[in-house]
Short mmCIF file of C-alpha atoms and ligand atoms in Angstrom, two decimals:
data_model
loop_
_atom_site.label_atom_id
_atom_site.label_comp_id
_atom_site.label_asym_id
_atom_site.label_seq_id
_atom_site.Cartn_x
_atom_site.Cartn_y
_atom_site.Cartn_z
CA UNK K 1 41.54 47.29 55.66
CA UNK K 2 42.74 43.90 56.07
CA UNK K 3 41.21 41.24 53.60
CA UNK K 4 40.99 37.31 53.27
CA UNK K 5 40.63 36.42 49.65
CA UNK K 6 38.92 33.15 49.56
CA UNK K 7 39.50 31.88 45.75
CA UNK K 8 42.93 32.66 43.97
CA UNK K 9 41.75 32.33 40.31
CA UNK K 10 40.65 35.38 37.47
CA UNK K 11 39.20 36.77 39.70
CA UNK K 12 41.00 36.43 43.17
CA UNK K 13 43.75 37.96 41.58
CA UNK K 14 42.47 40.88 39.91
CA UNK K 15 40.75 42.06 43.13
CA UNK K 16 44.76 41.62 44.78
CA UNK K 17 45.84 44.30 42.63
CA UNK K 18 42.82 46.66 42.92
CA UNK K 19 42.79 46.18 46.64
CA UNK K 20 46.70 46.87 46.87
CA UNK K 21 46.22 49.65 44.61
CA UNK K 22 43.80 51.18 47.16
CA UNK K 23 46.03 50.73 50.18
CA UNK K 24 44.54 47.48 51.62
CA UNK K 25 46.49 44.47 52.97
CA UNK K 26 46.09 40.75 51.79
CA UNK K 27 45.86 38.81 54.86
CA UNK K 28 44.89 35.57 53.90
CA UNK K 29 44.89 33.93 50.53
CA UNK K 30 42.75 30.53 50.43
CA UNK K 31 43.04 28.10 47.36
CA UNK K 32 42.58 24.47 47.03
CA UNK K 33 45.63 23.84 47.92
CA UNK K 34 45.37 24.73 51.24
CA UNK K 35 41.96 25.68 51.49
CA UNK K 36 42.38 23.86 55.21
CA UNK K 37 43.81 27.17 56.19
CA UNK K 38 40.01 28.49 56.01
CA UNK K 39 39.46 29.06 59.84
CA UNK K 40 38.29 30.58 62.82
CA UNK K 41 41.45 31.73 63.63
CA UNK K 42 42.84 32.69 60.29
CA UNK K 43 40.19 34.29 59.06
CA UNK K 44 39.75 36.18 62.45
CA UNK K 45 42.92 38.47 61.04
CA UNK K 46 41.05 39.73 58.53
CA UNK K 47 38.12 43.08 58.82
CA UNK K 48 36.44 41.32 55.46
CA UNK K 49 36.61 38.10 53.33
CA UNK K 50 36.25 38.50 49.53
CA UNK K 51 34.67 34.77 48.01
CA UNK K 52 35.55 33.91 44.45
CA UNK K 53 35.51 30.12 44.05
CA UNK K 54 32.87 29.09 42.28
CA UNK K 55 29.24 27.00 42.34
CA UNK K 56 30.65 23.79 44.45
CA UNK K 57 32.01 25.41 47.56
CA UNK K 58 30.67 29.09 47.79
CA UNK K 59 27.88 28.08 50.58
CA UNK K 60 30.31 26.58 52.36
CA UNK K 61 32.84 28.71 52.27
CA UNK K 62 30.31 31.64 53.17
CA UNK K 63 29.01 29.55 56.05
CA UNK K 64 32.32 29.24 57.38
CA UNK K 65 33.54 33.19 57.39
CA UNK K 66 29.75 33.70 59.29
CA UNK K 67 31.05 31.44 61.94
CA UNK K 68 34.10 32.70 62.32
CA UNK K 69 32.25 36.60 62.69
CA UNK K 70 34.12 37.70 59.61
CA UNK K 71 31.95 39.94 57.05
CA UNK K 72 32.00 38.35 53.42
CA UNK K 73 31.42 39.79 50.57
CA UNK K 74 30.80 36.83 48.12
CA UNK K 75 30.96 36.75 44.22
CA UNK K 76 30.32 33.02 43.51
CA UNK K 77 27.62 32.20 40.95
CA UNK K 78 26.05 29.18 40.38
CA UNK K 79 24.45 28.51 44.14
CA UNK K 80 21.54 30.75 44.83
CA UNK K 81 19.19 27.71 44.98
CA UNK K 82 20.67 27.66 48.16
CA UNK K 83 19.80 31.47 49.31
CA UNK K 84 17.61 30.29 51.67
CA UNK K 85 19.59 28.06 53.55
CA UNK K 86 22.30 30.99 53.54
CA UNK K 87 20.23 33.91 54.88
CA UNK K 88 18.60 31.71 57.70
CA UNK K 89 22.31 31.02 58.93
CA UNK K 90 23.37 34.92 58.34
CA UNK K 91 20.56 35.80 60.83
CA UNK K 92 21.04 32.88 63.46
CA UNK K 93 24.40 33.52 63.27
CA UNK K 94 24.22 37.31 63.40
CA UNK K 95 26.78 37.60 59.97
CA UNK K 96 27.50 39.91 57.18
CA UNK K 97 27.11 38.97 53.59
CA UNK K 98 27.12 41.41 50.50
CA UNK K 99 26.36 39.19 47.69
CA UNK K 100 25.72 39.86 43.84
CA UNK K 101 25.90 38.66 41.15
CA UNK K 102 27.71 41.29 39.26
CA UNK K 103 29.81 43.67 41.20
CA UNK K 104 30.41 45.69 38.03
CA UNK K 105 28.58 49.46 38.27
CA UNK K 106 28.32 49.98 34.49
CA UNK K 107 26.16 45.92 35.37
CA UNK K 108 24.34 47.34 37.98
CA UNK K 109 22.98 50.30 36.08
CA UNK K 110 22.18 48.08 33.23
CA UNK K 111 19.98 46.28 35.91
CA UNK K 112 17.96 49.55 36.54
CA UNK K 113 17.54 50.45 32.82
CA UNK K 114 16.38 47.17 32.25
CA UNK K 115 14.08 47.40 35.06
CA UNK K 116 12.79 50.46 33.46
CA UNK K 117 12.99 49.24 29.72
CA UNK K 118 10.84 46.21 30.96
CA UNK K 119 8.30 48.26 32.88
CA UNK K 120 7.66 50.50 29.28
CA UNK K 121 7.67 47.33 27.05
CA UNK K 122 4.88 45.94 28.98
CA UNK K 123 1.49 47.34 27.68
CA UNK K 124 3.10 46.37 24.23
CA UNK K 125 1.69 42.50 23.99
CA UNK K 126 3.35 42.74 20.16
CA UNK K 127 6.90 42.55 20.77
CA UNK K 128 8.51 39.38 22.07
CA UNK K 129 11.45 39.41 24.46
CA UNK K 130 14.57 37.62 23.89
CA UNK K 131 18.27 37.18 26.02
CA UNK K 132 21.59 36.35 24.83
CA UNK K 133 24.76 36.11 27.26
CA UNK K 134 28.35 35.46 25.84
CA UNK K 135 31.40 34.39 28.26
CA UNK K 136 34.57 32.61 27.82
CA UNK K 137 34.31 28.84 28.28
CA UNK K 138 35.93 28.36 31.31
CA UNK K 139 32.57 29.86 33.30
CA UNK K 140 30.96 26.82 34.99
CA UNK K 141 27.22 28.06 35.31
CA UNK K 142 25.12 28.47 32.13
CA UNK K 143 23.25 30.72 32.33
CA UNK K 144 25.36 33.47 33.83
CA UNK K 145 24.55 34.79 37.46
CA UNK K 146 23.49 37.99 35.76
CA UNK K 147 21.61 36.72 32.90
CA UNK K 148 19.43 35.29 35.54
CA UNK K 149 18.92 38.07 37.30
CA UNK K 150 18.12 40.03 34.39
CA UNK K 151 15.51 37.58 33.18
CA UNK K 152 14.05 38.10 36.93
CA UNK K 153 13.63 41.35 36.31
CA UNK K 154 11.95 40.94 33.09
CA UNK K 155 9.92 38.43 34.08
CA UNK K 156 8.87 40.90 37.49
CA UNK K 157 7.53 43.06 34.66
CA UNK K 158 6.48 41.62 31.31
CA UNK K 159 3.25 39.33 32.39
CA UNK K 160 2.95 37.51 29.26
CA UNK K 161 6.37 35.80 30.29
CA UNK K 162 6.07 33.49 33.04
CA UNK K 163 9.67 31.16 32.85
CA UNK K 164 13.07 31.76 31.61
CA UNK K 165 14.54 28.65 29.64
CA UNK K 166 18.35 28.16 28.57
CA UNK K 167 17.05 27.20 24.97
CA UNK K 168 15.20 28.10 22.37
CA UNK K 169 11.88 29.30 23.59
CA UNK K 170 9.29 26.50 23.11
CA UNK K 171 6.20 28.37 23.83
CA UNK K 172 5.13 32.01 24.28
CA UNK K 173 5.25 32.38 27.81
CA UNK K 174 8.76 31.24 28.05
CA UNK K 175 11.92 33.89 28.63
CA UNK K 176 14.93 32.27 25.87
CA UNK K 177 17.93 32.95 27.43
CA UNK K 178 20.81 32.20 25.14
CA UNK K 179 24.14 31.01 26.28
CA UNK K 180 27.21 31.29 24.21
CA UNK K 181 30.66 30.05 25.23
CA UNK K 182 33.53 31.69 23.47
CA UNK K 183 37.25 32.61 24.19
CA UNK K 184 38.08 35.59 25.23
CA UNK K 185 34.67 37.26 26.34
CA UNK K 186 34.83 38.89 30.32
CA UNK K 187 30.50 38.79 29.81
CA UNK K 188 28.26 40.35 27.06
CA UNK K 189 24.61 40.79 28.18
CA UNK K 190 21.67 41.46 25.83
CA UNK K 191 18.20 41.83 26.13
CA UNK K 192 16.27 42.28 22.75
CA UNK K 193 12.51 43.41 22.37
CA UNK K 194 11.85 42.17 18.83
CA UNK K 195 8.17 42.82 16.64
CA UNK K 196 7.03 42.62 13.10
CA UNK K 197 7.61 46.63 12.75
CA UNK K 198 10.95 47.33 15.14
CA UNK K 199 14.03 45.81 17.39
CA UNK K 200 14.48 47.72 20.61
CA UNK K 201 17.69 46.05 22.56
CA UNK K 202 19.81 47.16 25.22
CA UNK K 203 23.90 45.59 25.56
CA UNK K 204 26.64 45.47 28.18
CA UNK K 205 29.77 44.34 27.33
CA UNK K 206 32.63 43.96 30.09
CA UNK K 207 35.82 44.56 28.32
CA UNK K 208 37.93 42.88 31.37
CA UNK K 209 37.75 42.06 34.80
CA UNK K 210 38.41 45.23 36.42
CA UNK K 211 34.81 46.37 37.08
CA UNK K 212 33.95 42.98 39.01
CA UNK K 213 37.13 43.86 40.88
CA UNK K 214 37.03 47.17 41.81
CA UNK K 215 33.14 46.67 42.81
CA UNK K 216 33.98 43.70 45.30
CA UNK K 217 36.64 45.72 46.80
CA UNK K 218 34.13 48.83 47.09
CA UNK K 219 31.60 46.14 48.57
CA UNK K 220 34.11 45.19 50.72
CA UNK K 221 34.64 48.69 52.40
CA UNK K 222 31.15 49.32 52.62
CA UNK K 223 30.23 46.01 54.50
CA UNK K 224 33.46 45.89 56.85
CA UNK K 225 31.77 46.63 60.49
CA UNK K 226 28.12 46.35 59.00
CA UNK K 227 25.77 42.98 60.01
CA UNK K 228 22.80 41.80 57.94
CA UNK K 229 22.58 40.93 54.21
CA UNK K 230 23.32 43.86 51.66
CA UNK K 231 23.27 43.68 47.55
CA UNK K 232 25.17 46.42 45.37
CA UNK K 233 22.05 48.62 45.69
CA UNK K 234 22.98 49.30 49.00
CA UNK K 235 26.41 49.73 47.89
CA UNK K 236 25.64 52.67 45.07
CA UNK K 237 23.05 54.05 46.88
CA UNK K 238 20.24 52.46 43.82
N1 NAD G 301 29.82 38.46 40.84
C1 NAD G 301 30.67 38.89 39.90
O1 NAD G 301 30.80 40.09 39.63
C2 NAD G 301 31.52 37.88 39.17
C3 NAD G 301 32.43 38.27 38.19
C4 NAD G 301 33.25 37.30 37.62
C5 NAD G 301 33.15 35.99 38.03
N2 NAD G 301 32.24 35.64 38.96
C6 NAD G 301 32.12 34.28 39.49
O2 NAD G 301 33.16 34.09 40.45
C7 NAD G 301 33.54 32.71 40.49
C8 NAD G 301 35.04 32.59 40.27
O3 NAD G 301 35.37 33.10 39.00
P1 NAD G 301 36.87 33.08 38.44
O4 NAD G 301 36.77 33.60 37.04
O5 NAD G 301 37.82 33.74 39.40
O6 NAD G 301 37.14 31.50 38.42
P2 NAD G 301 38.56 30.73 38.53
O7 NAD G 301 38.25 29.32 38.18
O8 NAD G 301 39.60 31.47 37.73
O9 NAD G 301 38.94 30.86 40.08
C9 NAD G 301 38.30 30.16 41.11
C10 NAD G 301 39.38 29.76 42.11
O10 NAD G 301 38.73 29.24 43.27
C11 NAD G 301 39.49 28.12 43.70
N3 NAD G 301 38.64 27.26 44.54
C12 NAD G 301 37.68 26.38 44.17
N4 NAD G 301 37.14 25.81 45.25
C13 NAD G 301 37.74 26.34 46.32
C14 NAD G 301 37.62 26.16 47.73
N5 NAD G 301 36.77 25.29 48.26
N6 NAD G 301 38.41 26.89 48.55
C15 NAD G 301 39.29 27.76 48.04
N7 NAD G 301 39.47 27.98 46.72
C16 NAD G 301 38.70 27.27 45.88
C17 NAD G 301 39.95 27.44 42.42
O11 NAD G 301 41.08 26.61 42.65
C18 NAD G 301 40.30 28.67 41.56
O12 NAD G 301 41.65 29.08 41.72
C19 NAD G 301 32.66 32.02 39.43
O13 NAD G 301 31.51 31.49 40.05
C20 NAD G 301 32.28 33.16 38.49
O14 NAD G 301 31.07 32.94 37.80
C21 NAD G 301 31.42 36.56 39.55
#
């Protein structure tokens, strides 16, 4: 498969080696430096673009592999107030987007147990519900792209929750989801169900990049060919 990466940092480069590892070719590279080069006709040499920047440019960067017909699988965080915007121009422009906001699979279990974890803990008004995420303090976006997805879930669940807040929790309803920024840390999630009588709590804890990697470069050979929007569910099969 031929890929565009579209971001050359952490993570741009850690899904080079997984994707040379697996036999794919690096078309296109795209940094700031000559992030010009992003175009119709470059990106046309590629079967799939893989989108690591960041919160600023992701939308745009996204819009532009849609009109150039290339597939994108797209890793950014920070932007989905925007998700609107971006799946009305997917479908009026007939594109291909994978997005999440993990690509990780040990992440995207986690997202099912805590699915499940959530869906027991409701009935159980007497224990409160808590978040932590830890990452190094380069990340941009507090809180992470998965804590906020996790707190989503929670909140889909637990009724007597009705907000997530990155603070201290000021009132009962609200979701606390704290944010910690410390060097070296690839992304620690937690979700804690505390009460007077037990703790129940569930943790992942990326050790490196690799899992993000390898799961955008899985993404990338499952969306290569496909139209329409798709999230790792699709991907494993969830
Ligand atoms: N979804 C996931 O699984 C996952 C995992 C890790 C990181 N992330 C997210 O991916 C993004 C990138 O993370 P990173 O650790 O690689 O960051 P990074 O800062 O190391 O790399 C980002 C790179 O993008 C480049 N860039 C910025 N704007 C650009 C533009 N307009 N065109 C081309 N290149 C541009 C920067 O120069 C930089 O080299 C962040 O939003 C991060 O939160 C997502």
């Amino acid at each position: 498969m031929r890929i565009a990466l579209i971001g050359y940092g952490k993570m741009g480069k850690a899904i080079e080696t997984i994707a040379l590892q697996k036999g794919h070719e690096i078309v296109l590279k795209i940094d700031l430096d000559n992030a010009h080069e992003l175009t119709k006709e470059y990106l046309g040499k590629a079967d799939v673009a893989i989108e690591f920047t960041g919160p600023s440019n992701a939308v745009d960067n996204i819009k532009k592999c849609m009109d150039a017909g290339t597939p994108v699988v797209s890793g950014s965080t920070g932007w989905l107030e925007r998700w609107n915007e971006v799946e009305q121009y997917c479908n009026t422009s007939k594109g291909s987007l994978l997005y999440a906001s993990n690509y990780s699979i040990g992440v995207n279990l986690f997202f099912e147990l805590n699915k499940y974890l959530a869906k027991l803990m409701e009935p159980y008004g007497e224990y409160d519900v808590q978040m932590e995420e830890v990452h190094h303090t380069q990340k941009k976006d507090a809180p992470s792209g998965t804590a906020i997805t996790l707190a989503e879930q929670v909140l889909k669940q637990i009724r007597r929750k009705k907000l997530w807040v990155n603070q201290e929790a000021g009132t009962p309803d609200e979701l606390q989801i704290i944010s910690e920024r410390t060097d070296p840390a690839p992304g620690t999630h937690k979700i804690k169900y505390t009460s007077d009588i037990d703790d129940l709590e569930i943790i992942h804890t990326a050790h490196n990049r690799v899992g993000f990697a390898g799961g955008a470069v899985l993404g990338a050979e499952f969306l290569a060919g496909k139209k329409g929007i798709y999230s790792m569910k699709d991907v494993l099969g969830l």
